[in-house]
PDB file of N, CA and C in Angstrom:
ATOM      1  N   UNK A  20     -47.063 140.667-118.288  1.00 84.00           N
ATOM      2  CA  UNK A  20     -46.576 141.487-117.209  1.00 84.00           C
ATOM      3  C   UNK A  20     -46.949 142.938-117.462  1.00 84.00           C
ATOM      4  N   UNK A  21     -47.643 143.580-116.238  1.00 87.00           N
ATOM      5  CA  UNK A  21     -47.950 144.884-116.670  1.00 87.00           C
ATOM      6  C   UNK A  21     -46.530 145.855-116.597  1.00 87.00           C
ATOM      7  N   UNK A  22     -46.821 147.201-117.214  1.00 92.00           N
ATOM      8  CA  UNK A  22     -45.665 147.956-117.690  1.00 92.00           C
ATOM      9  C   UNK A  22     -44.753 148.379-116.048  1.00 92.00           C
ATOM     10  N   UNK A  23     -43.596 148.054-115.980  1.00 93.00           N
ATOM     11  CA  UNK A  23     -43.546 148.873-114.664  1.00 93.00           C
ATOM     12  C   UNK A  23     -44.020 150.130-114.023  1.00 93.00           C
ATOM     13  N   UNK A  24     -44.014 151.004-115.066  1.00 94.00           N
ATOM     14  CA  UNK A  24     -44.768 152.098-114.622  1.00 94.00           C
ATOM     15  C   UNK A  24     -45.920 152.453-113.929  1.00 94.00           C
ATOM     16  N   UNK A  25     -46.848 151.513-114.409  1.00 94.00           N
ATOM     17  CA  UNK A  25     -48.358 151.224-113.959  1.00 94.00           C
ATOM     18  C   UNK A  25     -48.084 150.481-112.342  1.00 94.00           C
ATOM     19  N   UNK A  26     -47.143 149.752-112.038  1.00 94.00           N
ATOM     20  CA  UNK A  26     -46.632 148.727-111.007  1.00 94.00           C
ATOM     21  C   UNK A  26     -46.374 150.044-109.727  1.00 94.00           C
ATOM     22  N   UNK A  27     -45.818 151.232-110.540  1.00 95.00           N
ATOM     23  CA  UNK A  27     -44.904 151.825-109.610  1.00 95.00           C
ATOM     24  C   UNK A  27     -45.799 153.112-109.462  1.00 95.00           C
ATOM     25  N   UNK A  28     -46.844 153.303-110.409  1.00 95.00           N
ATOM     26  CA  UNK A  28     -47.844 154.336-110.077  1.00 95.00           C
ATOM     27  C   UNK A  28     -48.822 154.045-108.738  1.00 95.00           C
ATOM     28  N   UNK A  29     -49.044 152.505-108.839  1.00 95.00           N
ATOM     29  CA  UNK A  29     -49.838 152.032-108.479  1.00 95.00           C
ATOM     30  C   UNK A  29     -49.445 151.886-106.554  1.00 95.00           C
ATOM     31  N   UNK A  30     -48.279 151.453-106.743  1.00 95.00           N
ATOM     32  CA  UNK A  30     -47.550 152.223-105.498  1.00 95.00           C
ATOM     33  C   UNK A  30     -47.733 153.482-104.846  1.00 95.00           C
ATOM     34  N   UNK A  31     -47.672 154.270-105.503  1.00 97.00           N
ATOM     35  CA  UNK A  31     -47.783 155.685-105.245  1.00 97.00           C
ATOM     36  C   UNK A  31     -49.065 155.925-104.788  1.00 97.00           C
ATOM     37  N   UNK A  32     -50.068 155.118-105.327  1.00 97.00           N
ATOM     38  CA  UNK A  32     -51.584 155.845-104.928  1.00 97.00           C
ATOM     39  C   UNK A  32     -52.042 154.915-103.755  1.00 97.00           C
ATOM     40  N   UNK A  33     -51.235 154.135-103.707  1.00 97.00           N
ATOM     41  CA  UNK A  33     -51.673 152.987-102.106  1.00 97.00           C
ATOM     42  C   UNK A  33     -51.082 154.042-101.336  1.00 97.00           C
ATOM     43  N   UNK A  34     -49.866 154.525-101.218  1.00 98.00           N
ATOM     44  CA  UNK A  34     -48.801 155.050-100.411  1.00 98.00           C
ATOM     45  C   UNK A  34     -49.413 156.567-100.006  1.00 98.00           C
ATOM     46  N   UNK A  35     -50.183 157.372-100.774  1.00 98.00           N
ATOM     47  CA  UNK A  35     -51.055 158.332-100.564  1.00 98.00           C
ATOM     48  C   UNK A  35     -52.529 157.865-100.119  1.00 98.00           C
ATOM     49  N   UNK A  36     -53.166 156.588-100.025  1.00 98.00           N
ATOM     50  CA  UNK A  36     -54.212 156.441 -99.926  1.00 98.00           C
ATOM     51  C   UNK A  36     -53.893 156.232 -98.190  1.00 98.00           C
ATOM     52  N   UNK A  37     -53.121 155.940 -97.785  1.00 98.00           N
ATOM     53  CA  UNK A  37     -52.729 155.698 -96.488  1.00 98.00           C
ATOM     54  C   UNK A  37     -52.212 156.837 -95.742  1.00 98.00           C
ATOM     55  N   UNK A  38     -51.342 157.658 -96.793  1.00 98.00           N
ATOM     56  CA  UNK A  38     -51.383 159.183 -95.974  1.00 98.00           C
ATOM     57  C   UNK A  38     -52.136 159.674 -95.165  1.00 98.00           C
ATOM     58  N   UNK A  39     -53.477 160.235 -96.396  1.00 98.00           N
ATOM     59  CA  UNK A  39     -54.684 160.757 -95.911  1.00 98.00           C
ATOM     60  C   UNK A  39     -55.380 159.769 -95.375  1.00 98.00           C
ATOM     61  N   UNK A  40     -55.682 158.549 -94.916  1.00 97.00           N
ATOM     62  CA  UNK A  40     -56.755 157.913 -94.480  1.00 97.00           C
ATOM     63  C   UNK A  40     -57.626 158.584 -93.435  1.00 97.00           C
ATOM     64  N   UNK A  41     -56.297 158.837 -91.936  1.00 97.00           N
ATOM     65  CA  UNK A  41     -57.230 159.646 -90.862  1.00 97.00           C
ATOM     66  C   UNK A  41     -58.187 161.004 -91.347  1.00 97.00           C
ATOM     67  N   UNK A  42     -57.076 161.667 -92.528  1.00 97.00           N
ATOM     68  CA  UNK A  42     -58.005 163.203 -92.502  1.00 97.00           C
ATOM     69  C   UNK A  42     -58.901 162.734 -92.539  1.00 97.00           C
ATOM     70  N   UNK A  43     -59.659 161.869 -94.457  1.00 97.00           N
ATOM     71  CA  UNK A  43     -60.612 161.518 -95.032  1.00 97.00           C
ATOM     72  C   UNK A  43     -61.182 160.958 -93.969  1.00 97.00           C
ATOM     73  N   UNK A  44     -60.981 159.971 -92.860  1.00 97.00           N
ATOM     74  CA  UNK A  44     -62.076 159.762 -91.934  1.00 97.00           C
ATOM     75  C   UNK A  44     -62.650 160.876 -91.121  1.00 97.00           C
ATOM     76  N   UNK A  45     -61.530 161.770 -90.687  1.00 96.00           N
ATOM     77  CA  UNK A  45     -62.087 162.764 -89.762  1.00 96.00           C
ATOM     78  C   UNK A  45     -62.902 164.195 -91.259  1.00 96.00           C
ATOM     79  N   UNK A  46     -63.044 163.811 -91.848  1.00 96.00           N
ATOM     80  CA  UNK A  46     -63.230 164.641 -92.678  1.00 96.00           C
ATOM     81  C   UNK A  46     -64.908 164.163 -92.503  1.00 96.00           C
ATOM     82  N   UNK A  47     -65.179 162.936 -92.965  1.00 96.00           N
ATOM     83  CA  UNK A  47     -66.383 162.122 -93.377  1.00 96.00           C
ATOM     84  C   UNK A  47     -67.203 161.943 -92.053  1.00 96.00           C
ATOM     85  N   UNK A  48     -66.486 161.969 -90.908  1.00 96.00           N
ATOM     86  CA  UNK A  48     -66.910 161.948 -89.889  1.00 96.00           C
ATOM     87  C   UNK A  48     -67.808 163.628 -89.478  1.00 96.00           C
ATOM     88  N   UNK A  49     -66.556 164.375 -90.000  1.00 96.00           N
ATOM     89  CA  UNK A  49     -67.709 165.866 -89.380  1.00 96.00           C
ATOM     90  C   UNK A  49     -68.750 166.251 -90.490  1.00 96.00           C
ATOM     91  N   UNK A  50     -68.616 165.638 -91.658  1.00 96.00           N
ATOM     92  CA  UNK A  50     -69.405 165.844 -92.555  1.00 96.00           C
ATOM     93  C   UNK A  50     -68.387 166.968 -93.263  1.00 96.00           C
ATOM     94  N   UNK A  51     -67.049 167.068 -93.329  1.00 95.00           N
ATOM     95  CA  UNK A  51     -66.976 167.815 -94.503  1.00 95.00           C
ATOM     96  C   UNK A  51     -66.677 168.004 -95.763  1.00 95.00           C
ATOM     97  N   UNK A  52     -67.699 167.657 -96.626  1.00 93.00           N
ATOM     98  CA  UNK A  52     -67.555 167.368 -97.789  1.00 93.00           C
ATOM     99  C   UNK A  52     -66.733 168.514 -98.913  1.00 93.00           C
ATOM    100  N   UNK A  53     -66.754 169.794 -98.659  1.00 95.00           N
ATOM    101  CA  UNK A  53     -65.962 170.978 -98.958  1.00 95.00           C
ATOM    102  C   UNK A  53     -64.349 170.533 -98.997  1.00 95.00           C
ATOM    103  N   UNK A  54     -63.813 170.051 -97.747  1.00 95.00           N
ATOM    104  CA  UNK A  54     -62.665 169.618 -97.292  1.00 95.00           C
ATOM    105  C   UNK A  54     -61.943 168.309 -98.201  1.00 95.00           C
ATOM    106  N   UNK A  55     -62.996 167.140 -98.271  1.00 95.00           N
ATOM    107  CA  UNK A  55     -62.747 166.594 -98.878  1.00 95.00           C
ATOM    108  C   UNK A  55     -62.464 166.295-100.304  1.00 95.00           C
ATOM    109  N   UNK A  56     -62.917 167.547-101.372  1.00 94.00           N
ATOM    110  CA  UNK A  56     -63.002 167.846-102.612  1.00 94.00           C
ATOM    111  C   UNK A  56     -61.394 168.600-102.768  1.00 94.00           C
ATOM    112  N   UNK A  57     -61.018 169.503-101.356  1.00 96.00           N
ATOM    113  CA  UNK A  57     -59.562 169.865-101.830  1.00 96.00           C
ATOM    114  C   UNK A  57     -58.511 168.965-101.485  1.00 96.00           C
ATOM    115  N   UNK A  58     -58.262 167.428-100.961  1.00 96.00           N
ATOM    116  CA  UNK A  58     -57.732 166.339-100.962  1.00 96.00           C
ATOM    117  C   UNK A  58     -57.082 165.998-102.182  1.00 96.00           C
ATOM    118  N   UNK A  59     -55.852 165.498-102.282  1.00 97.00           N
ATOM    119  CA  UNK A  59     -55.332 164.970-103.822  1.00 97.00           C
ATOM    120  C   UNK A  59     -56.130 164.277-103.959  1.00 97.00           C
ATOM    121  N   UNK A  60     -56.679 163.969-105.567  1.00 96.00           N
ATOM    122  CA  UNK A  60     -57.344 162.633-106.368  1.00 96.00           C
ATOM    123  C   UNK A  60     -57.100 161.524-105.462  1.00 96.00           C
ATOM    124  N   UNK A  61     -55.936 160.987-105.505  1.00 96.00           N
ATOM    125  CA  UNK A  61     -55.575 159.750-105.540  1.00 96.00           C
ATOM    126  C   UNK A  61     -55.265 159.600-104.152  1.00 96.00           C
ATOM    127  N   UNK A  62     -55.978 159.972-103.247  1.00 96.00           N
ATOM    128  CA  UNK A  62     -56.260 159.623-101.602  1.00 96.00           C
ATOM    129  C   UNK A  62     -57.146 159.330-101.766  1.00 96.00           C
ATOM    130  N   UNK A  63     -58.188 159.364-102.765  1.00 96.00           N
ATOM    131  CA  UNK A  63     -59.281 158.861-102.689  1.00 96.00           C
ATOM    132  C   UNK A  63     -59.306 156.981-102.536  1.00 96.00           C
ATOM    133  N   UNK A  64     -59.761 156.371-101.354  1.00 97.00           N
ATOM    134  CA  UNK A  64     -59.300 154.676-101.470  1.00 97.00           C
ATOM    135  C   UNK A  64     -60.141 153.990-103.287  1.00 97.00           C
ATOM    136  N   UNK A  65     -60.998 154.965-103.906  1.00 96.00           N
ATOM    137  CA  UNK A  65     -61.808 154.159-104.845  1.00 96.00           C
ATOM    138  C   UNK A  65     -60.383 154.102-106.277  1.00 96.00           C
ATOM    139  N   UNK A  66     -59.278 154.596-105.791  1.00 96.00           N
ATOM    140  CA  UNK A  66     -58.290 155.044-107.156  1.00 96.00           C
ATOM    141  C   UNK A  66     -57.723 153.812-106.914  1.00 96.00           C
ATOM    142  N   UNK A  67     -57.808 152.977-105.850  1.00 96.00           N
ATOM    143  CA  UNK A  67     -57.042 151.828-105.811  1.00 96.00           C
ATOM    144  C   UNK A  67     -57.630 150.448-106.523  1.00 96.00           C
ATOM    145  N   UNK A  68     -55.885 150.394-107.369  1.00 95.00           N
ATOM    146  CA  UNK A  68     -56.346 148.694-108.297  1.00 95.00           C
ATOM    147  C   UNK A  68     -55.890 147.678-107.853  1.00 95.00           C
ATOM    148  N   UNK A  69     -56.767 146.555-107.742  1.00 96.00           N
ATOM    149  CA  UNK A  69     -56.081 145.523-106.888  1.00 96.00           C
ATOM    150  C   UNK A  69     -54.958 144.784-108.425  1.00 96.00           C
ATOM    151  N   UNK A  70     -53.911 144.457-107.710  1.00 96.00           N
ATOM    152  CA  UNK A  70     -52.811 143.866-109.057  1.00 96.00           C
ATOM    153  C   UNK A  70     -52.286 142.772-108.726  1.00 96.00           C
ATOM    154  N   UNK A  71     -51.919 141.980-109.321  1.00 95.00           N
ATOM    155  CA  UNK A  71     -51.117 140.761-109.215  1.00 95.00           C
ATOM    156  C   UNK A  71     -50.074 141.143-108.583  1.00 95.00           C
ATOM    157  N   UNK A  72     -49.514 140.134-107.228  1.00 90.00           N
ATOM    158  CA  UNK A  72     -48.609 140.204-106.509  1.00 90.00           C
ATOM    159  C   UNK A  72     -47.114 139.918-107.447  1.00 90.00           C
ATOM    160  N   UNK A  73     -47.287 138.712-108.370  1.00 92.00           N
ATOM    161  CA  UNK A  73     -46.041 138.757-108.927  1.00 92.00           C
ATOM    162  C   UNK A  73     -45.555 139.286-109.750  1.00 92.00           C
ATOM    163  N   UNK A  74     -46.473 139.372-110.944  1.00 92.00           N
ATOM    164  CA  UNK A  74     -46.382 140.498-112.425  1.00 92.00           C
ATOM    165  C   UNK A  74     -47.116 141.852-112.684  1.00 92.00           C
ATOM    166  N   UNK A  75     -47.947 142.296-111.712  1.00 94.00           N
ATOM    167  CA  UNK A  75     -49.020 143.457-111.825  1.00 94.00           C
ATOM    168  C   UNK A  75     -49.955 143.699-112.513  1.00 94.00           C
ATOM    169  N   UNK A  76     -50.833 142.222-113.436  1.00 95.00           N
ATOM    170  CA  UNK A  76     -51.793 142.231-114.013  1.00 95.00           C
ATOM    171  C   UNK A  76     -52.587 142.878-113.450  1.00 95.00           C
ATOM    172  N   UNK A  77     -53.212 143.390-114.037  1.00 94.00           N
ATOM    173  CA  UNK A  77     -54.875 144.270-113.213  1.00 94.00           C
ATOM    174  C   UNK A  77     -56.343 142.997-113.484  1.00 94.00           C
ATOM    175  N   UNK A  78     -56.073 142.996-114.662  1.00 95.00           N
ATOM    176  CA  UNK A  78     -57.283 142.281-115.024  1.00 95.00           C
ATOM    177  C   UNK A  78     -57.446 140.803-114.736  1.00 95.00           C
ATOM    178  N   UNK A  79     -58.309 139.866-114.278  1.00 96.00           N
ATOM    179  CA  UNK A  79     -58.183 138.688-114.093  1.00 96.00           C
ATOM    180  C   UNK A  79     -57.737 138.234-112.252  1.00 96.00           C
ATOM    181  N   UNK A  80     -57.913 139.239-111.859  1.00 97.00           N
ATOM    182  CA  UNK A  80     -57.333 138.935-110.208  1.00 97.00           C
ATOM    183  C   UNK A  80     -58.426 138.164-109.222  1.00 97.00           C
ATOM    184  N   UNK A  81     -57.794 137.271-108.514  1.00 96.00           N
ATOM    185  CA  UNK A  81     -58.663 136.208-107.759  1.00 96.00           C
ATOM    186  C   UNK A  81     -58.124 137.006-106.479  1.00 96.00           C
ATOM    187  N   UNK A  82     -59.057 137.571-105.526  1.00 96.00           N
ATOM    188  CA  UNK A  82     -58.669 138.134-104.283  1.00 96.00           C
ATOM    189  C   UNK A  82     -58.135 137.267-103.063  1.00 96.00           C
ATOM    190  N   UNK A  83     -58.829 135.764-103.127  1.00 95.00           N
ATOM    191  CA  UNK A  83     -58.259 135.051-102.085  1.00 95.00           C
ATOM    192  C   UNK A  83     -56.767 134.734-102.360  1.00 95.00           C
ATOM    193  N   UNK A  84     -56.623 134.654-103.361  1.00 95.00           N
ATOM    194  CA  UNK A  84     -54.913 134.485-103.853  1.00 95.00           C
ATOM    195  C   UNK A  84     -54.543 135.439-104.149  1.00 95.00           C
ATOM    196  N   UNK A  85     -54.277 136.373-104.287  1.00 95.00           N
ATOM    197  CA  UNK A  85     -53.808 137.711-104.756  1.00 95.00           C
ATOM    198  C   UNK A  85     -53.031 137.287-105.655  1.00 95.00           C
ATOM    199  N   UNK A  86     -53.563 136.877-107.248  1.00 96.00           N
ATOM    200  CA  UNK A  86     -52.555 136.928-108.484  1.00 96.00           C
ATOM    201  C   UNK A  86     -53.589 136.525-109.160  1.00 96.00           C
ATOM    202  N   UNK A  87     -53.457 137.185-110.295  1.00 96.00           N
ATOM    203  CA  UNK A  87     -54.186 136.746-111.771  1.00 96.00           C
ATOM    204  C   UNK A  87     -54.796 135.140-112.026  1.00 96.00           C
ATOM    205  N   UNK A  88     -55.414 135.565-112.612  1.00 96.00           N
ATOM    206  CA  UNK A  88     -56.209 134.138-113.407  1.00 96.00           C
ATOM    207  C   UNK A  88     -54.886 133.216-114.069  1.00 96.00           C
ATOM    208  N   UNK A  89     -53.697 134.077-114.579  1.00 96.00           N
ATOM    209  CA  UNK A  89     -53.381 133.065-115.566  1.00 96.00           C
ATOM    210  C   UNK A  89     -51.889 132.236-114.446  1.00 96.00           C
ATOM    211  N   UNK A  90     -51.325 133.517-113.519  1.00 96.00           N
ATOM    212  CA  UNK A  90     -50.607 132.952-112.618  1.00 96.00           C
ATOM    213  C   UNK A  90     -50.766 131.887-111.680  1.00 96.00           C
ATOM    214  N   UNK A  91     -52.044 132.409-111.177  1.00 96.00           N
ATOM    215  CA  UNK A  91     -53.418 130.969-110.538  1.00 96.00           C
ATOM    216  C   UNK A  91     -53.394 129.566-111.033  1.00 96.00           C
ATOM    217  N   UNK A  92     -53.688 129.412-112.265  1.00 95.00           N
ATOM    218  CA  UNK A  92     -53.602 128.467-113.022  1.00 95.00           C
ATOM    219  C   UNK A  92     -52.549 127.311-113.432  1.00 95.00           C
ATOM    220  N   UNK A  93     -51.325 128.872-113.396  1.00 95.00           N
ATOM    221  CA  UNK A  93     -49.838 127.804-113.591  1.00 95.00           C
ATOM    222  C   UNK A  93     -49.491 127.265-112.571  1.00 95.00           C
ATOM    223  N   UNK A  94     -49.474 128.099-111.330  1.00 95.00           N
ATOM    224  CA  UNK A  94     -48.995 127.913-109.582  1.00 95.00           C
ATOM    225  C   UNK A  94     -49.774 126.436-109.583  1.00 95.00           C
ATOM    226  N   UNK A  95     -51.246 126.456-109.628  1.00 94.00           N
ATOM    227  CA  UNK A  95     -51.723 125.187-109.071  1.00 94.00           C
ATOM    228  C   UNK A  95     -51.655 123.875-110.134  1.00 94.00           C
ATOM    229  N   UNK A  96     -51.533 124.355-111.260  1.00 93.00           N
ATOM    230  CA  UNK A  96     -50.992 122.987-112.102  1.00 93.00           C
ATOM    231  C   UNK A  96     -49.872 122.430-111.448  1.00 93.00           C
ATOM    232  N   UNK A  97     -48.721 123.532-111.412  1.00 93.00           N
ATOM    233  CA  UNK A  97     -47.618 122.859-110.323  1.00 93.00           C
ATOM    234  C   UNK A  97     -47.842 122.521-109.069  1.00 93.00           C
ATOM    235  N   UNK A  98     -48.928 122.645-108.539  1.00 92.00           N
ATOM    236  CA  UNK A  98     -48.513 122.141-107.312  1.00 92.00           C
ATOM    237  C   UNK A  98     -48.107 122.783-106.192  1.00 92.00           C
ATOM    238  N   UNK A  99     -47.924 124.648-106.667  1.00 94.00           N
ATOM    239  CA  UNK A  99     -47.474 124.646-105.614  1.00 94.00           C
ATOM    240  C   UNK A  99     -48.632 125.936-104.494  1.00 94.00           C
ATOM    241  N   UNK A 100     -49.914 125.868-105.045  1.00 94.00           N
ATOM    242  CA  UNK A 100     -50.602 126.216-103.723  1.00 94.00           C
ATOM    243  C   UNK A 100     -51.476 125.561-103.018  1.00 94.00           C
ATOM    244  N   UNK A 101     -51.550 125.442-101.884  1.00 93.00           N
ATOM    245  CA  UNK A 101     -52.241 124.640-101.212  1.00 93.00           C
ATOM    246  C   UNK A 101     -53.454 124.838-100.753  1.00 93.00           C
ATOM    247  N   UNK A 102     -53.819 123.143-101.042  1.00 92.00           N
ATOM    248  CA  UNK A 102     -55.338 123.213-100.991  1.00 92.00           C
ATOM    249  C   UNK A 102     -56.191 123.127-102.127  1.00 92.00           C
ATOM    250  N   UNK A 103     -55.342 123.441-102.875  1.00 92.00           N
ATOM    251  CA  UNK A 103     -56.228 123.251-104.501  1.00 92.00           C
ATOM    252  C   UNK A 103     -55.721 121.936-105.512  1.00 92.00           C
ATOM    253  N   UNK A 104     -56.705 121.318-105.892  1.00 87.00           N
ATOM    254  CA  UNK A 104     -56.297 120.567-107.219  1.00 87.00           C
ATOM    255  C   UNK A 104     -57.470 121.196-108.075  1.00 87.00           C
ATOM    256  N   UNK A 105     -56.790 120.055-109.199  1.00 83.00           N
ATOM    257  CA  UNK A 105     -57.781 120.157-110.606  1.00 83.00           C
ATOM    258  C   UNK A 105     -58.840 119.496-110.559  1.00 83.00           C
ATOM    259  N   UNK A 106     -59.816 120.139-110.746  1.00 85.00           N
ATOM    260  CA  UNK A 106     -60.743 119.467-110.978  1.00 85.00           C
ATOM    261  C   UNK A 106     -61.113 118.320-112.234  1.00 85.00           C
ATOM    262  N   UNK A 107     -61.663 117.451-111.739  1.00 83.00           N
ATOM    263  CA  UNK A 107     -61.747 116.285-112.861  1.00 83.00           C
ATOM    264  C   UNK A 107     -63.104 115.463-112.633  1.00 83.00           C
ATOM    265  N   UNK A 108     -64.089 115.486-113.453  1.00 83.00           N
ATOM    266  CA  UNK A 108     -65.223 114.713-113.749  1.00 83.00           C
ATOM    267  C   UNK A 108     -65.916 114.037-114.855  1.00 83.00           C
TER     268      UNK A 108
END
């Protein structure tokens, strides 16, 4: 499980990446790149980490499921996402 902190930072920079979205478009749109350099960091959309929906792993994330490799793994051993089994050959 990642640290909460990282969980709750990570919040914060979605929650600002959505602030600014229109400026940064109307920004990119007139071409102003000046404008866009005095923007907080973390409006920038590239600061965003995709994380595990249940524990906030960063590393190991499957995008069609939104959760880690290792959460992935347990969920469908059990059974409980659909559409997937184990493979066996």
């Amino acid at each position: 499980m990642a640290k909460k902190s990282k969980i709750e930072k990570a919040k914060r920079i979605d929650a600002t990446i959505q602030r600014y979205a229109a400026v940064r478009a109307e920004m990119i749109r007139n071409h102003d790149y000046e404008g866009l350099s005095k923007l907080p960091r973390d409006a920038s959309p590239t600061r965003h980490r995709n994380r595990d929906t249940l524990d906030g792993r960063s590393r190991g994330y499957l995008r069609q499921f939104g959760m880690s490799r290792i959460n992935f793994r347990n969920y469908a051993h059990a059974g409980q996402i659909p559409g997937v089994r184990k493979a066996s050959w």
